CSV table of C-alpha atoms in Angstrom, one decimal:
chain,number,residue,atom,x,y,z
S,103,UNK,CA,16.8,7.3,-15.5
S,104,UNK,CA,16.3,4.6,-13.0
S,105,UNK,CA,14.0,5.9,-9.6
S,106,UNK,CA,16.7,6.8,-6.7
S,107,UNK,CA,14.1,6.6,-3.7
S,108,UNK,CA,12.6,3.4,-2.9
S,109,UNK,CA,9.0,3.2,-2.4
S,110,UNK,CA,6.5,1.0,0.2
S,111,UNK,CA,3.0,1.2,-0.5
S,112,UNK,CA,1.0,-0.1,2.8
S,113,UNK,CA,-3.0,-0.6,3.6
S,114,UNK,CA,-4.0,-3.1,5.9
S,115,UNK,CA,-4.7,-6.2,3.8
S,116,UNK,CA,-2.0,-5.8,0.7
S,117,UNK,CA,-4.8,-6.2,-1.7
S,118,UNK,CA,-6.7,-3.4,-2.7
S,119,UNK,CA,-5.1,0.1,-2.1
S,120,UNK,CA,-1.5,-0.9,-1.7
S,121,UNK,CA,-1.6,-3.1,-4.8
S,122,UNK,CA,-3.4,-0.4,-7.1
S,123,UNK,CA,-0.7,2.0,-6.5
S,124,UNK,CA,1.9,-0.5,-6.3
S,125,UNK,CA,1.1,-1.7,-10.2
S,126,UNK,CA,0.9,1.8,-11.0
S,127,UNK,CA,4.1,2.9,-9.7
S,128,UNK,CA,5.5,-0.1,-10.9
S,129,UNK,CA,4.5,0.5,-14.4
S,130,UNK,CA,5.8,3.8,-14.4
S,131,UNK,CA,9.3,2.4,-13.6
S,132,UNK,CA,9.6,3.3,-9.6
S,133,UNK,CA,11.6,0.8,-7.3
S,134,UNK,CA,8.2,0.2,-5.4
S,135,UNK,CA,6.8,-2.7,-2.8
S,136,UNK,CA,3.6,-3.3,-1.0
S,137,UNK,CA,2.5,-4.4,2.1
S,138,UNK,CA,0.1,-5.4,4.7
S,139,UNK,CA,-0.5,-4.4,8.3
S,140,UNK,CA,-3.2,-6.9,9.6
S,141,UNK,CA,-3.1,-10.1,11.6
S,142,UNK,CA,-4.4,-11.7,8.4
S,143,UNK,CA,-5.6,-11.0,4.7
S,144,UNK,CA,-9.1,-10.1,4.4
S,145,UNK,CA,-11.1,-10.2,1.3
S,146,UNK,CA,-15.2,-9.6,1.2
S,147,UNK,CA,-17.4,-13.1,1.6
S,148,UNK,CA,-21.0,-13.3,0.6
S,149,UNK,CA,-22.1,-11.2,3.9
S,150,UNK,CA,-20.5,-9.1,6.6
S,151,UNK,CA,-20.2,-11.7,8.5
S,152,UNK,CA,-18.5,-14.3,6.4
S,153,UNK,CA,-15.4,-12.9,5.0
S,154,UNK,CA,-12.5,-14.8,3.4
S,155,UNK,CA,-9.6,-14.6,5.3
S,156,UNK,CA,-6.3,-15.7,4.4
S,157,UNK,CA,-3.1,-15.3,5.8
S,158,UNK,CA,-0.1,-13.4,4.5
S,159,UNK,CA,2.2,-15.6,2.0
S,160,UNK,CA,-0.6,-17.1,0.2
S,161,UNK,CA,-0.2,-16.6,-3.3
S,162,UNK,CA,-2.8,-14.4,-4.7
S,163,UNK,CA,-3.3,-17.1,-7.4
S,164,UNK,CA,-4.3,-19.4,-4.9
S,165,UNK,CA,-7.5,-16.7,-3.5
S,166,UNK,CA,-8.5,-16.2,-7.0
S,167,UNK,CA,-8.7,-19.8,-8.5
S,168,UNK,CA,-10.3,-20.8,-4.7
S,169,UNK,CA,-12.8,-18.0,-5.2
S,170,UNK,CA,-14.3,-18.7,-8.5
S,171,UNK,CA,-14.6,-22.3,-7.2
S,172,UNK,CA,-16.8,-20.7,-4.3
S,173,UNK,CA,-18.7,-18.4,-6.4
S,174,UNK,CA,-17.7,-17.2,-9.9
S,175,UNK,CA,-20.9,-14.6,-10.2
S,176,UNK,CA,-20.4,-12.7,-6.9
S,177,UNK,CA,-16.3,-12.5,-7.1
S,178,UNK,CA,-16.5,-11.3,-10.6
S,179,UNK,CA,-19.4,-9.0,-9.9
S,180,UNK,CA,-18.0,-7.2,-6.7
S,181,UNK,CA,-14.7,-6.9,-8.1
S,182,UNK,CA,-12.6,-9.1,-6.3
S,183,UNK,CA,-11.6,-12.0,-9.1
S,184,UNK,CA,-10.2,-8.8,-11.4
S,185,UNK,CA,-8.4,-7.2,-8.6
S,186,UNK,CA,-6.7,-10.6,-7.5
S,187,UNK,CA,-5.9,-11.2,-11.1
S,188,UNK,CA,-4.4,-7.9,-11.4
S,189,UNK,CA,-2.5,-8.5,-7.8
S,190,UNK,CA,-1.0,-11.8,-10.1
S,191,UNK,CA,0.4,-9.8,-12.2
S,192,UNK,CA,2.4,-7.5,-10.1
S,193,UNK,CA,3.6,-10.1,-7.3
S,194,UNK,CA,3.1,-13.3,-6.1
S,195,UNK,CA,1.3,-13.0,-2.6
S,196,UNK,CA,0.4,-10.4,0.1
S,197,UNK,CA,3.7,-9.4,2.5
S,198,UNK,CA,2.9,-8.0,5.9
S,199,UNK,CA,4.9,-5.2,6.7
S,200,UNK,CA,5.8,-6.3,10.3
S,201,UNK,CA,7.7,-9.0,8.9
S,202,UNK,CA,9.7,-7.5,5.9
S,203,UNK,CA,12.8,-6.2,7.9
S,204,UNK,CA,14.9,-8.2,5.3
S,205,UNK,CA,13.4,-6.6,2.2
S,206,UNK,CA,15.9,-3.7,3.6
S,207,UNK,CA,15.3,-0.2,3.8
S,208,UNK,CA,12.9,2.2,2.0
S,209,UNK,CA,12.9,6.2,1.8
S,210,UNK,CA,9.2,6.5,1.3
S,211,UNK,CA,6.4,4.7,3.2
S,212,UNK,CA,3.2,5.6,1.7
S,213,UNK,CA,-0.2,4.5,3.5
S,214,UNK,CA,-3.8,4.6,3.1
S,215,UNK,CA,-5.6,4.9,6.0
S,216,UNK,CA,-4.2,6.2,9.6
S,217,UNK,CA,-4.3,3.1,11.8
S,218,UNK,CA,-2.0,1.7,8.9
S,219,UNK,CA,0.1,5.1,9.2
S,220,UNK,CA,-0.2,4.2,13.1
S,221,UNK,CA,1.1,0.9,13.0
S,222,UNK,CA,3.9,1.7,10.3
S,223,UNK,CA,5.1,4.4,12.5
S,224,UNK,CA,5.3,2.0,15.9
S,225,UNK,CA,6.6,-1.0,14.2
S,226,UNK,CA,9.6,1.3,12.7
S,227,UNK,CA,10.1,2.6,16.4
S,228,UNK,CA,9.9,-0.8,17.9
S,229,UNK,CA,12.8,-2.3,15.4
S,230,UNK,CA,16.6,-1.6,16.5
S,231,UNK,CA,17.5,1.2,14.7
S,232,UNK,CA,20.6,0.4,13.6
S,233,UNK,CA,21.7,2.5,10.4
S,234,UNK,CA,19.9,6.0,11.4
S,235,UNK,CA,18.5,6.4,7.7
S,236,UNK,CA,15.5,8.7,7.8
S,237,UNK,CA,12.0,7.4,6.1
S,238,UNK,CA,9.4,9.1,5.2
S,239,UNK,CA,6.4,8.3,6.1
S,240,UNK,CA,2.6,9.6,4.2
S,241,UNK,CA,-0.6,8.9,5.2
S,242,UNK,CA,-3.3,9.5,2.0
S,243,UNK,CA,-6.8,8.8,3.4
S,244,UNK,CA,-8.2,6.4,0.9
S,245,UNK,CA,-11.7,4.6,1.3
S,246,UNK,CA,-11.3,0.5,0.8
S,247,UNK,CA,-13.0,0.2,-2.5
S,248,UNK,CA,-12.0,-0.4,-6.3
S,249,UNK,CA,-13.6,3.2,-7.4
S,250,UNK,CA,-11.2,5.1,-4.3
S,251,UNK,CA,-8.2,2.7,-4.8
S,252,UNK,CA,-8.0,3.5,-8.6
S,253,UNK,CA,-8.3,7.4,-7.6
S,254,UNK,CA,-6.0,6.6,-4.5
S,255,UNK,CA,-3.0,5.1,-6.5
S,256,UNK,CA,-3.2,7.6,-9.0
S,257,UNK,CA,-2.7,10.5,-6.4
S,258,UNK,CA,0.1,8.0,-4.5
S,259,UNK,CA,1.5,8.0,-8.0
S,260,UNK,CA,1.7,11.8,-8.5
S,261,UNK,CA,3.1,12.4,-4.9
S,262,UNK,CA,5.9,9.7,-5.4
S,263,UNK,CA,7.1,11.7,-8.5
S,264,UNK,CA,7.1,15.2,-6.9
S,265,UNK,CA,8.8,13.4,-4.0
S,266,UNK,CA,11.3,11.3,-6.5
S,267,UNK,CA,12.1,15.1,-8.5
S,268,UNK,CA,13.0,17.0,-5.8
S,269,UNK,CA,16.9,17.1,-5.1
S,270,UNK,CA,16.8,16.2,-1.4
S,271,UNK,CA,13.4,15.4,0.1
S,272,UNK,CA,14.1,16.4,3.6
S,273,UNK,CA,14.0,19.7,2.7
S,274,UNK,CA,10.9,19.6,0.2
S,275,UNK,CA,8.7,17.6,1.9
S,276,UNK,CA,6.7,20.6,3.6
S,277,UNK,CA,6.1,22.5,0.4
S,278,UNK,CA,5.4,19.1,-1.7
S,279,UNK,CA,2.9,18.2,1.0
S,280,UNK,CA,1.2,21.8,1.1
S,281,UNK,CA,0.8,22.2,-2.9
S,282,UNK,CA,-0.9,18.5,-2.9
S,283,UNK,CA,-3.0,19.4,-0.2
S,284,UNK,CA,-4.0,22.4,-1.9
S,285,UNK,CA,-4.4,21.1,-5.3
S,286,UNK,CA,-6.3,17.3,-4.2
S,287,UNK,CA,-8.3,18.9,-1.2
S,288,UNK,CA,-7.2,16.2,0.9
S,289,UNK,CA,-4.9,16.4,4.2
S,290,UNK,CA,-1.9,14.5,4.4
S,291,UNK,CA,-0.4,13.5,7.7
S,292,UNK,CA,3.4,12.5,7.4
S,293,UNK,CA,6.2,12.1,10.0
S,294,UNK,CA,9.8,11.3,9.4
S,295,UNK,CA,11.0,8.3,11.3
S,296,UNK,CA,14.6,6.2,11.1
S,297,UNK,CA,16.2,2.4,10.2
């Protein structure tokens, strides 16, 4: 049985959070897609100060061969040469959510930190709403690192399938959200908005 919902997975840079749960929905067969909120792709440099920014559209191929030019020890050792080979294998380059109006319409929005919940919520409100389809929108807290992404996309995972079993959502989505809470310890915020 094919998923009937389709499924957006959105943190800030489309690399880390978004794309872990995105490969793992994707593997378990869900119609899912991922995006990015921020002006531009940002991926850890060799300090603070020096981060490698990209913008949105450039292949994830591209970071990853450009990176291990820079510096094959660091990438490799903090992770971010495996994650952007991973990120290769599910798509071709970060999307920014702001700009995916033609990708159509999704019944779940599913986002990992609340200024991305924030922004998802105001860019849906700002857009002409034109076929009055209701969204759903989650916000699952989820610190920017490999260790809480892999934990993050397995709980975005487990959410998506209580969301995708129950027979109409609208109704659900209270109880679904009150049993995860009390089960994972962790609050959910979530808001209903419209295409």
């Amino acid at each position: 049985m094919g998923a009937k919902l389709r499924y957006a997975m959105v943190c800030s840079s489309n690399q880390n959070r978004s794309m872990e749960a995105h490969a793992l929905l994707k593997r378990h067969g869900f119609d899912v897609s991922s995006y990015g909120t921020g002006a531009h792709v940002k991926l850890p440099g060799p300090s603070l100060r020096e981060p490698n920014v990209y913008d949105f559209g450039t292949p994830y191929k591209f970071m990853h061969d450009e990176l291990r030019r820079k510096d094959p020890d660091l990438y490799k050792r903090n992770g971010i040469l495996p994650m952007l080979k991973r990120n290769l294998g599910v798509k071709n380059a970060p999307q920014r959510w702001q700009d995916n109006a033609a990708d159509g319409c999704f019944d779940v929005v599913v986002t990992f930190e609340e200024k991305v919940f924030n922004i998802v919520i105001e860019d849906l409100s700002n857009r002409k709403q034109v076929l009055i389809r209701s969204v759903l929108i989650i916000n699952l807290e989820v610190k920017d690192n490999h260790e809480e992404a892999a934990t993050g996309g397995k709980l975005a995972l487990e959410l998506c399938q209580e969301i995708e079993s129950a027979d109409c959502w609208e109704d659900a989505i209270d109880d679904i959200v009150a049993a995860f809470e009390r089960q994972h310890k962790r609050k959910l915020l979530y808001t209903i908005s419209f295409y």
